Coordinates of N, CA and C in Angstrom, one line a residue:
M26 N 6.6 4.2 -21.8 CA 5.9 3.1 -22.4 C 4.4 3.3 -22.3
N27 N 3.7 3.3 -23.5 CA 2.2 3.5 -23.4 C 1.5 2.3 -22.9
I28 N 0.2 2.6 -22.6 CA -0.6 1.5 -22.0 C -0.8 0.3 -22.8
I29 N -0.8 0.4 -24.1 CA -1.0 -0.7 -25.0 C 0.2 -1.6 -24.9
S30 N 1.4 -1.0 -24.9 CA 2.6 -1.8 -24.8 C 2.7 -2.5 -23.4
Q31 N 2.3 -1.8 -22.4 CA 2.3 -2.4 -21.1 C 1.4 -3.6 -21.0
V32 N 0.2 -3.5 -21.5 CA -0.7 -4.6 -21.5 C -0.2 -5.8 -22.3
A33 N 0.3 -5.4 -23.5 CA 0.8 -6.5 -24.4 C 2.0 -7.3 -23.7
Q34 N 2.9 -6.6 -23.1 CA 4.0 -7.2 -22.5 C 3.6 -8.0 -21.3
G35 N 2.7 -7.4 -20.5 CA 2.2 -8.1 -19.3 C 1.5 -9.4 -19.6
M36 N 0.6 -9.3 -20.6 CA -0.2 -10.5 -21.0 C 0.6 -11.5 -21.7
Q37 N 1.7 -11.1 -22.4 CA 2.5 -12.1 -23.0 C 3.3 -12.9 -22.0
A38 N 3.7 -12.3 -20.9 CA 4.4 -13.0 -19.8 C 3.4 -13.9 -19.1
I39 N 2.2 -13.5 -18.9 CA 1.2 -14.3 -18.2 C 0.8 -15.5 -19.0
L40 N 0.5 -15.3 -20.3 CA 0.0 -16.4 -21.1 C 1.1 -17.3 -21.6
S41 N 2.4 -17.0 -21.3 CA 3.4 -17.9 -21.7 C 4.2 -18.5 -20.5
C42 N 5.2 -17.8 -20.0 CA 6.0 -18.4 -18.9 C 5.2 -18.6 -17.7
A43 N 4.4 -17.7 -17.3 CA 3.6 -17.9 -16.0 C 2.6 -19.0 -16.2
A44 N 2.0 -19.1 -17.3 CA 1.0 -20.2 -17.6 C 1.7 -21.6 -17.5
E45 N 2.9 -21.7 -18.0 CA 3.6 -23.0 -17.9 C 3.9 -23.4 -16.4
I46 N 4.3 -22.4 -15.7 CA 4.6 -22.7 -14.2 C 3.3 -23.1 -13.5
I47 N 2.3 -22.3 -13.7 CA 1.0 -22.6 -13.0 C 0.4 -23.9 -13.5
A48 N 0.6 -24.3 -14.7 CA 0.1 -25.6 -15.2 C 0.7 -26.7 -14.5
F49 N 2.0 -26.7 -14.3 CA 2.7 -27.8 -13.5 C 2.3 -27.8 -12.1
N50 N 2.2 -26.6 -11.5 CA 1.8 -26.5 -10.1 C 0.4 -27.0 -9.8
T51 N -0.5 -26.8 -10.7 CA -1.9 -27.2 -10.5 C -2.2 -28.6 -11.0
G52 N -1.2 -29.2 -11.7 CA -1.4 -30.6 -12.2 C -2.1 -30.7 -13.5
V53 N -2.4 -29.6 -14.2 CA -3.0 -29.6 -15.5 C -2.2 -30.3 -16.5
I54 N -0.9 -30.0 -16.5 CA 0.1 -30.6 -17.4 C 1.1 -31.4 -16.6
Q55 N 1.1 -32.7 -16.8 CA 1.9 -33.6 -16.0 C 3.2 -34.0 -16.7
R56 N 3.2 -33.9 -18.0 CA 4.4 -34.2 -18.8 C 4.5 -33.4 -20.0
L57 N 5.7 -33.1 -20.5 CA 5.9 -32.3 -21.6 C 5.3 -32.9 -22.9
R58 N 4.6 -32.1 -23.7 CA 4.0 -32.5 -24.9 C 3.5 -31.2 -25.6
K59 N 2.9 -31.4 -26.8 CA 2.4 -30.2 -27.5 C 1.4 -29.4 -26.8
F60 N 0.5 -30.1 -26.1 CA -0.6 -29.4 -25.3 C 0.0 -28.9 -24.0
T61 N 0.7 -27.8 -24.1 CA 1.3 -27.2 -22.9 C 0.3 -26.3 -22.2
G62 N 0.7 -25.8 -21.0 CA -0.2 -24.9 -20.3 C -0.4 -23.6 -21.0
S63 N 0.6 -23.1 -21.6 CA 0.5 -21.8 -22.4 C -0.4 -22.0 -23.6
V64 N -0.3 -23.1 -24.3 CA -1.1 -23.4 -25.5 C -2.6 -23.5 -25.1
F65 N -2.8 -24.2 -24.0 CA -4.2 -24.4 -23.5 C -4.8 -23.1 -23.1
V66 N -4.2 -22.3 -22.3 CA -4.8 -21.0 -21.9 C -4.9 -20.0 -23.0
Q67 N -3.9 -20.0 -24.0 CA -4.0 -19.2 -25.1 C -5.2 -19.6 -26.0
T68 N -5.4 -20.9 -26.1 CA -6.5 -21.4 -26.9 C -7.9 -20.8 -26.4
L69 N -8.0 -20.8 -25.1 CA -9.3 -20.3 -24.5 C -9.3 -18.8 -24.5
V70 N -8.3 -18.1 -24.2 CA -8.3 -16.7 -24.1 C -8.5 -16.1 -25.5
F71 N -7.7 -16.5 -26.5 CA -7.8 -16.0 -27.8 C -9.1 -16.4 -28.5
G72 N -9.5 -17.7 -28.3 CA -10.7 -18.2 -28.9 C -11.9 -17.4 -28.4
W73 N -12.1 -17.3 -27.1 CA -13.3 -16.6 -26.6 C -13.1 -15.0 -26.7
L74 N -11.9 -14.5 -26.8 CA -11.8 -13.1 -27.0 C -12.3 -12.7 -28.4
S75 N -12.0 -13.5 -29.4 CA -12.5 -13.2 -30.8 C -13.9 -13.6 -31.0
H76 N -14.4 -14.6 -30.2 CA -15.8 -15.0 -30.3 C -16.3 -15.5 -29.0
P77 N -16.9 -14.6 -28.2 CA -17.4 -14.9 -26.8 C -18.2 -16.2 -26.7
K78 N -18.9 -16.6 -27.8 CA -19.8 -17.8 -27.8 C -19.2 -18.9 -28.6
A79 N -17.9 -18.9 -28.7 CA -17.1 -19.9 -29.5 C -17.5 -21.3 -29.0
T80 N -17.7 -22.2 -30.0 CA -18.0 -23.6 -29.7 C -16.7 -24.4 -29.6
L81 N -16.8 -25.6 -29.2 CA -15.6 -26.5 -29.1 C -14.8 -26.5 -30.5
E82 N -15.6 -26.6 -31.6 CA -15.0 -26.6 -32.9 C -14.3 -25.3 -33.2
D83 N -14.8 -24.2 -32.7 CA -14.2 -22.9 -32.9 C -12.8 -22.9 -32.1
L84 N -12.9 -23.4 -30.9 CA -11.7 -23.4 -30.1 C -10.6 -24.3 -30.6
T85 N -11.0 -25.4 -31.3 CA -10.0 -26.3 -31.8 C -9.3 -25.6 -33.0
Q86 N -10.0 -24.7 -33.7 CA -9.4 -24.0 -34.8 C -8.4 -23.0 -34.3
T87 N -8.7 -22.4 -33.1 CA -7.8 -21.5 -32.5 C -6.5 -22.2 -32.1
A88 N -6.8 -23.4 -31.5 CA -5.6 -24.3 -31.1 C -4.7 -24.6 -32.3
A89 N -5.4 -24.8 -33.5 CA -4.6 -25.1 -34.7 C -3.7 -24.0 -35.1
T90 N -4.1 -22.8 -34.9 CA -3.3 -21.6 -35.2 C -2.1 -21.5 -34.3
L91 N -2.2 -22.2 -33.1 CA -1.1 -22.2 -32.2 C -0.2 -23.5 -32.3
G92 N -0.5 -24.2 -33.4 CA 0.3 -25.4 -33.6 C -0.2 -26.7 -33.0
L93 N -1.4 -26.7 -32.5 CA -1.9 -27.9 -31.8 C -3.1 -28.5 -32.6
S94 N -3.0 -29.7 -32.9 CA -4.1 -30.4 -33.6 C -4.9 -31.2 -32.5
I95 N -6.2 -30.9 -32.3 CA -6.9 -31.6 -31.3 C -8.4 -31.6 -31.7
T96 N -9.1 -32.7 -31.4 CA -10.5 -32.8 -31.7 C -11.4 -32.1 -30.7
P97 N -12.6 -31.7 -31.1 CA -13.5 -31.1 -30.1 C -13.7 -32.0 -28.9
Q98 N -13.8 -33.3 -29.1 CA -14.0 -34.2 -28.0 C -12.8 -34.2 -27.1
G99 N -11.6 -34.2 -27.7 CA -10.4 -34.2 -26.9 C -10.3 -32.9 -26.0
L100 N -10.7 -31.8 -26.6 CA -10.6 -30.5 -25.9 C -11.7 -30.5 -24.8
D101 N -12.8 -31.1 -25.0 CA -13.9 -31.2 -24.1 C -13.5 -31.9 -22.8
K102 N -12.6 -32.9 -23.0 CA -12.2 -33.7 -21.8 C -11.3 -32.9 -20.9
R103 N -10.8 -31.8 -21.4 CA -9.8 -31.0 -20.6 C -10.6 -30.1 -19.6
F104 N -11.9 -29.9 -19.8 CA -12.6 -29.0 -19.0 C -13.0 -29.7 -17.7
T105 N -12.1 -29.8 -16.7 CA -12.3 -30.4 -15.5 C -12.2 -29.4 -14.3
S106 N -12.4 -29.9 -13.1 CA -12.2 -29.0 -12.0 C -10.7 -28.6 -11.8
V107 N -9.8 -29.4 -12.2 CA -8.4 -29.1 -12.2 C -8.1 -28.0 -13.2
C108 N -8.7 -28.1 -14.4 CA -8.6 -27.1 -15.4 C -9.2 -25.7 -14.9
A109 N -10.3 -25.8 -14.3 CA -10.9 -24.5 -13.8 C -10.0 -23.9 -12.8
N110 N -9.4 -24.6 -11.9 CA -8.5 -24.1 -10.9 C -7.2 -23.5 -11.6
F111 N -6.8 -24.1 -12.7 CA -5.6 -23.6 -13.4 C -6.0 -22.2 -14.0
I112 N -7.1 -22.1 -14.7 CA -7.6 -20.9 -15.3 C -7.7 -19.8 -14.2
L113 N -8.2 -20.1 -13.1 CA -8.4 -19.2 -12.0 C -7.0 -18.7 -11.5
K114 N -6.1 -19.5 -11.4 CA -4.7 -19.1 -11.0 C -4.1 -18.2 -12.0
V115 N -4.3 -18.5 -13.3 CA -3.8 -17.6 -14.3 C -4.4 -16.2 -14.2
L116 N -5.7 -16.2 -14.0 CA -6.4 -14.9 -13.8 C -5.8 -14.2 -12.6
E117 N -5.6 -14.8 -11.5 CA -5.0 -14.2 -10.4 C -3.6 -13.6 -10.7
A118 N -2.9 -14.4 -11.5 CA -1.5 -13.9 -11.8 C -1.7 -12.6 -12.7
A119 N -2.6 -12.6 -13.6 CA -2.9 -11.4 -14.5 C -3.3 -10.2 -13.6
V120 N -4.2 -10.5 -12.6 CA -4.6 -9.4 -11.8 C -3.5 -8.8 -11.0
A121 N -2.5 -9.6 -10.6 CA -1.4 -9.2 -9.8 C -0.4 -8.4 -10.6
T122 N -0.6 -8.4 -11.9 CA 0.3 -7.6 -12.8 C -0.2 -6.1 -12.8
V123 N 0.7 -5.2 -12.3 CA 0.3 -3.8 -12.1 C 0.5 -3.1 -13.5
I124 N -0.6 -2.5 -14.0 CA -0.5 -1.7 -15.2 C -1.2 -0.4 -15.0
A125 N -0.5 0.7 -15.3 CA -1.1 2.0 -15.0 C -1.0 2.9 -16.2
E126 N -1.9 3.8 -16.4 CA -2.0 4.7 -17.5 C -1.6 6.1 -16.9
K127 N -1.5 7.1 -17.7 CA -1.2 8.4 -17.3 C -2.3 8.9 -16.3
P128 N -1.9 9.7 -15.2 CA -2.8 10.2 -14.3 C -3.9 11.1 -14.9
V129 N -5.0 11.2 -14.3 CA -6.1 12.1 -14.8 C -5.6 13.5 -14.5
A130 N -5.7 14.4 -15.5 CA -5.2 15.8 -15.4 C -6.2 16.7 -14.9
I131 N -6.7 16.4 -13.6 CA -7.6 17.3 -12.9 C -7.0 17.7 -11.6
P132 N -6.6 19.0 -11.5 CA -5.8 19.5 -10.3 C -6.5 19.1 -9.0
V133 N -7.8 19.2 -8.9 CA -8.4 19.1 -7.6 C -8.2 17.6 -7.1
L134 N -8.1 16.7 -8.0 CA -7.9 15.3 -7.6 C -6.5 15.0 -7.0
H135 N -5.6 15.9 -7.3 CA -4.2 15.8 -6.8 C -4.1 16.1 -5.4
R136 N -5.2 16.7 -4.8 CA -5.1 17.0 -3.4 C -5.2 15.8 -2.5
F137 N -5.6 14.7 -3.1 CA -5.8 13.4 -2.4 C -4.7 12.4 -2.6
A138 N -4.5 11.6 -1.7 CA -3.4 10.5 -1.8 C -3.8 9.5 -2.9
A139 N -5.1 9.3 -3.1 CA -5.6 8.4 -4.1 C -7.1 8.8 -4.3
V140 N -7.6 8.5 -5.5 CA -9.0 8.8 -5.9 C -9.5 7.5 -6.5
Y141 N -10.4 6.8 -5.7 CA -10.9 5.5 -6.1 C -12.3 5.6 -6.6
I142 N -12.6 4.9 -7.7 CA -13.9 4.6 -8.2 C -14.0 3.1 -8.3
Q143 N -15.0 2.5 -7.8 CA -15.1 1.0 -7.8 C -16.5 0.5 -8.1
D144 N -16.6 -0.6 -8.6 CA -17.9 -1.2 -9.0 C -17.8 -2.7 -9.1
S145 N -19.0 -3.3 -9.2 CA -19.1 -4.7 -9.4 C -20.1 -5.1 -10.4
S146 N -19.9 -6.3 -11.0 CA -20.9 -6.8 -12.0 C -21.1 -8.3 -11.6
T147 N -22.4 -8.7 -11.8 CA -22.7 -10.1 -11.5 C -23.1 -10.9 -12.8
I148 N -22.5 -12.1 -12.9 CA -22.7 -13.0 -14.0 C -23.5 -14.2 -13.5
T149 N -24.6 -14.5 -14.2 CA -25.4 -15.6 -13.8 C -24.8 -16.9 -14.4
L150 N -24.7 -17.9 -13.6 CA -24.1 -19.2 -14.0 C -25.1 -20.3 -13.9
P151 N -24.8 -21.5 -14.6 CA -25.7 -22.6 -14.4 C -25.7 -23.1 -13.0
D152 N -26.9 -23.6 -12.6 CA -27.1 -24.0 -11.2 C -26.0 -25.0 -10.7
V153 N -25.5 -25.8 -11.6 CA -24.5 -26.8 -11.2 C -23.2 -26.2 -10.6
R154 N -23.0 -24.9 -10.9 CA -21.8 -24.2 -10.4 C -22.0 -23.7 -9.0
A155 N -23.1 -23.9 -8.4 CA -23.4 -23.4 -7.0 C -22.5 -24.0 -6.0
V156 N -21.9 -25.1 -6.3 CA -20.9 -25.8 -5.4 C -19.8 -24.8 -5.1
I157 N -19.4 -24.1 -6.1 CA -18.3 -23.1 -6.0 C -18.7 -21.7 -5.9
W158 N -19.6 -21.3 -6.7 CA -20.1 -19.9 -6.8 C -21.6 -19.8 -6.4
Q159 N -21.9 -19.4 -5.2 CA -23.3 -19.4 -4.7 C -24.0 -18.1 -5.2
G160 N -25.2 -18.3 -5.7 CA -26.0 -17.1 -6.1 C -27.0 -16.7 -5.0
C161 N -27.8 -15.7 -5.4 CA -28.8 -15.2 -4.4 C -30.1 -15.9 -4.5
G162 N -30.3 -16.7 -5.4 CA -31.6 -17.4 -5.6 C -32.6 -16.4 -6.3
G163 N -33.8 -16.9 -6.5 CA -34.7 -16.1 -7.3 C -36.0 -16.9 -7.5
R164 N -36.9 -16.2 -8.3 CA -38.2 -16.9 -8.6 C -38.1 -17.9 -9.7
R165 N -37.1 -17.8 -10.5 CA -37.0 -18.7 -11.6 C -36.5 -20.1 -11.1
E166 N -36.9 -21.1 -11.8 CA -36.6 -22.5 -11.4 C -35.1 -22.8 -11.7
K167 N -34.6 -22.2 -12.8 CA -33.3 -22.5 -13.3 C -32.4 -21.3 -13.3
N168 N -31.1 -21.6 -13.1 CA -30.0 -20.6 -13.1 C -30.2 -19.4 -12.2
T169 N -30.6 -19.8 -10.9 CA -30.7 -18.8 -9.9 C -29.8 -19.1 -8.7
R170 N -29.3 -20.3 -8.6 CA -28.6 -20.7 -7.4 C -27.1 -20.4 -7.5
S171 N -26.6 -20.1 -8.7 CA -25.2 -19.8 -8.9 C -25.0 -18.5 -9.7
S172 N -24.1 -17.7 -9.2 CA -23.7 -16.5 -9.9 C -22.3 -16.1 -9.4
L173 N -21.6 -15.3 -10.2 CA -20.3 -14.9 -10.0 C -20.2 -13.3 -10.0
K174 N -19.6 -12.8 -9.0 CA -19.5 -11.3 -8.9 C -18.1 -10.9 -9.2
T175 N -17.9 -10.0 -10.1 CA -16.5 -9.4 -10.3 C -16.4 -8.0 -9.8
Q176 N -15.3 -7.8 -9.1 CA -15.1 -6.5 -8.4 C -13.9 -5.8 -9.0
I177 N -14.0 -4.5 -9.3 CA -12.8 -3.7 -9.8 C -12.7 -2.4 -9.0
R178 N -11.5 -1.9 -9.0 CA -11.3 -0.6 -8.3 C -10.3 0.2 -9.2
L179 N -10.7 1.4 -9.5 CA -9.8 2.2 -10.4 C -9.3 3.4 -9.6
N180 N -8.0 3.6 -9.5 CA -7.4 4.7 -8.9 C -7.0 5.8 -10.0
L181 N -7.8 6.9 -10.0 CA -7.6 7.8 -11.1 C -6.3 8.6 -11.0
N182 N -5.7 8.7 -9.9 CA -4.5 9.5 -9.8 C -3.3 8.9 -10.6
P183 N -3.0 7.6 -10.4 CA -2.0 7.0 -11.3 C -2.5 6.3 -12.5
G184 N -3.9 6.2 -12.6 CA -4.5 5.5 -13.7 C -4.4 4.0 -13.5
E185 N -4.4 3.5 -12.2 CA -4.2 2.1 -11.9 C -5.5 1.4 -11.7
L186 N -5.7 0.3 -12.5 CA -6.9 -0.6 -12.4 C -6.5 -1.8 -11.5
I187 N -7.3 -2.0 -10.4 CA -7.1 -3.1 -9.5 C -8.3 -4.1 -9.7
G188 N -7.9 -5.3 -10.0 CA -8.9 -6.3 -10.2 C -8.9 -6.8 -11.7
P189 N -9.9 -7.5 -12.1 CA -11.1 -7.9 -11.4 C -10.8 -9.1 -10.4
Y190 N -11.5 -9.0 -9.2 CA -11.5 -10.0 -8.2 C -12.8 -10.8 -8.3
L191 N -12.8 -12.0 -8.0 CA -14.0 -12.9 -8.1 C -14.5 -13.3 -6.7
Q192 N -15.9 -13.3 -6.6 CA -16.5 -13.8 -5.4 C -17.9 -14.3 -5.7
S193 N -18.5 -15.1 -4.8 CA -19.8 -15.6 -5.0 C -20.8 -14.4 -5.2
G194 N -21.8 -14.6 -6.0 CA -22.8 -13.5 -6.3 C -23.5 -13.1 -5.0
K195 N -23.7 -14.0 -4.1 CA -24.5 -13.7 -2.9 C -23.7 -12.9 -1.9
E196 N -22.4 -12.8 -2.0 CA -21.6 -12.1 -1.0 C -21.7 -10.6 -1.1
N197 N -21.7 -10.0 0.0 CA -21.8 -8.5 0.1 C -20.5 -7.9 -0.4
D198 N -20.5 -6.7 -1.0 CA -19.3 -6.1 -1.4 C -18.3 -5.8 -0.3
L199 N -18.8 -5.7 0.9 CA -17.9 -5.4 2.0 C -17.0 -6.6 2.4
R200 N -17.4 -7.8 1.9 CA -16.6 -8.9 2.2 C -15.5 -9.2 1.1
S201 N -15.5 -8.3 0.1 CA -14.6 -8.5 -1.0 C -13.3 -7.7 -0.8
F202 N -12.4 -7.7 -1.8 CA -11.2 -6.9 -1.6 C -11.5 -5.4 -1.5
L203 N -12.7 -5.0 -1.8 CA -13.0 -3.6 -1.7 C -13.1 -3.1 -0.2
S204 N -13.1 -4.1 0.7 CA -13.1 -3.8 2.1 C -11.7 -3.6 2.6
L205 N -10.7 -3.8 1.8 CA -9.4 -3.6 2.3 C -9.1 -2.1 2.6
P206 N -8.2 -1.9 3.6 CA -8.0 -0.5 4.0 C -7.5 0.4 2.8
L207 N -7.9 1.6 2.8 CA -7.4 2.6 1.8 C -6.4 3.4 2.4
P208 N -5.5 4.0 1.6 CA -4.4 4.9 2.2 C -5.0 6.1 2.8
K209 N -4.3 6.7 3.8 CA -4.8 7.9 4.4 C -4.9 9.0 3.4
G210 N -5.9 9.8 3.5 CA -6.1 10.9 2.6 C -6.7 10.5 1.3
A211 N -7.3 9.3 1.2 CA -7.9 8.9 -0.1 C -9.3 9.4 -0.3
L212 N -9.7 9.5 -1.5 CA -11.1 9.9 -1.8 C -11.7 8.8 -2.6
W213 N -13.0 8.4 -2.2 CA -13.6 7.3 -3.0 C -15.1 7.6 -3.1
D214 N -15.8 6.8 -4.0 CA -17.1 7.0 -4.3 C -18.1 6.2 -3.6
K215 N -17.8 5.6 -2.4 CA -18.7 4.7 -1.7 C -19.2 5.4 -0.4
R216 N -20.1 6.3 -0.5 CA -20.6 7.0 0.7 C -21.3 6.0 1.6
K217 N -21.9 4.9 1.1 CA -22.7 4.0 1.9 C -21.7 3.2 2.9
H218 N -20.4 3.2 2.6 CA -19.5 2.5 3.4 C -18.7 3.4 4.3
R219 N -19.1 4.6 4.5 CA -18.3 5.6 5.2 C -18.0 5.2 6.6
L220 N -18.9 4.4 7.2 CA -18.7 4.0 8.6 C -17.6 3.0 8.7
T221 N -17.3 2.2 7.7 CA -16.3 1.2 7.8 C -15.0 1.8 7.2
H222 N -15.1 2.8 6.4 CA -13.9 3.5 5.8 C -13.9 4.9 6.1
P223 N -13.2 5.4 7.1 CA -13.2 6.8 7.5 C -12.3 7.6 6.6
H224 N -12.8 7.7 5.3 CA -12.0 8.5 4.4 C -13.0 9.5 3.7
T225 N -12.5 10.4 3.0 CA -13.3 11.4 2.2 C -14.1 10.7 1.1
W226 N -15.3 11.0 1.0 CA -16.1 10.3 0.0 C -16.9 11.4 -0.8
F227 N -17.4 11.1 -1.9 CA -18.2 12.0 -2.7 C -19.5 11.4 -3.2
T228 N -20.5 12.2 -3.4 CA -21.8 11.7 -3.9 C -22.4 12.8 -4.7
I229 N -23.4 12.4 -5.5 CA -24.1 13.4 -6.4 C -25.3 13.9 -5.6
P230 N -25.4 15.2 -5.4 CA -26.5 15.8 -4.6 C -27.8 15.7 -5.4
N231 N -28.9 15.6 -4.7 CA -30.2 15.5 -5.4 C -30.7 16.9 -5.6
T232 N -31.8 17.0 -6.4 CA -32.3 18.4 -6.8 C -32.9 19.2 -5.6
H233 N -33.2 18.6 -4.5 CA -33.8 19.3 -3.4 C -32.8 19.5 -2.3
Q234 N -31.5 19.3 -2.5 CA -30.5 19.4 -1.5 C -30.0 20.9 -1.5
F235 N -29.8 21.4 -0.2 CA -29.2 22.8 -0.1 C -27.8 22.6 0.5
L236 N -27.0 23.5 0.0 CA -25.6 23.5 0.5 C -25.3 24.9 1.1
S237 N -24.4 25.0 2.1 CA -24.1 26.3 2.6 C -22.6 26.3 3.0
D238 N -22.0 27.5 3.0 CA -20.6 27.6 3.4 C -20.5 28.0 4.9
K239 N -19.3 28.4 5.3 CA -19.2 28.7 6.8 C -19.9 29.9 7.2
H240 N -20.4 30.7 6.3 CA -21.2 31.9 6.6 C -22.7 31.6 6.5
S241 N -23.1 30.3 6.4 CA -24.4 29.8 6.3 C -25.2 30.4 5.1
L242 N -24.5 30.6 4.0 CA -25.1 31.1 2.8 C -25.5 29.9 1.9
C243 N -26.8 29.8 1.6 CA -27.2 28.7 0.7 C -26.7 28.8 -0.7
R244 N -26.4 27.8 -1.3 CA -25.9 27.7 -2.6 C -26.8 26.9 -3.5

């Protein structure tokens, strides 16, 4: 099965059956009706996927294609803390779905149990979100108190993507899932964390760096 088929099947399960279960568990949907958990999450995912800056009117049009007639005002009332928790749980379910591509065909990487590349991105949020996602602050008066950091880890050997995982923007990377133990014999690109992770790491040498072999010959 190719990666596209894996993603399609995995997301179909998450955005349908899993979304329904999570909706009832989180209290988003308390009784059966047209506005189900799966329709709600599909409205948001498909709507913002096709148009990242989609308005409420745009999202209601997406809902219409899913068989739901709702006004922008009616949809707006759905955006509550309970709804936010529901969407977060759906994301966590999606992250837990393991999807892997073909391994990278580089023989030297096969010497290691795993080869990890990992990175993070920070998204600035409105200050009102600081209650949940704390930012680092800044010189600007607005939109400095709240930010969201996303963390991902890619294992090149099986082509497995881990994440994204979410944390407050002010939190250090070491407090995220990236601080979880790596398998013995792993290779990763975080030299600065070598003291907390006793594994093989790699880095890019600078132009003034000298290398030597066991015979002390400079390269």
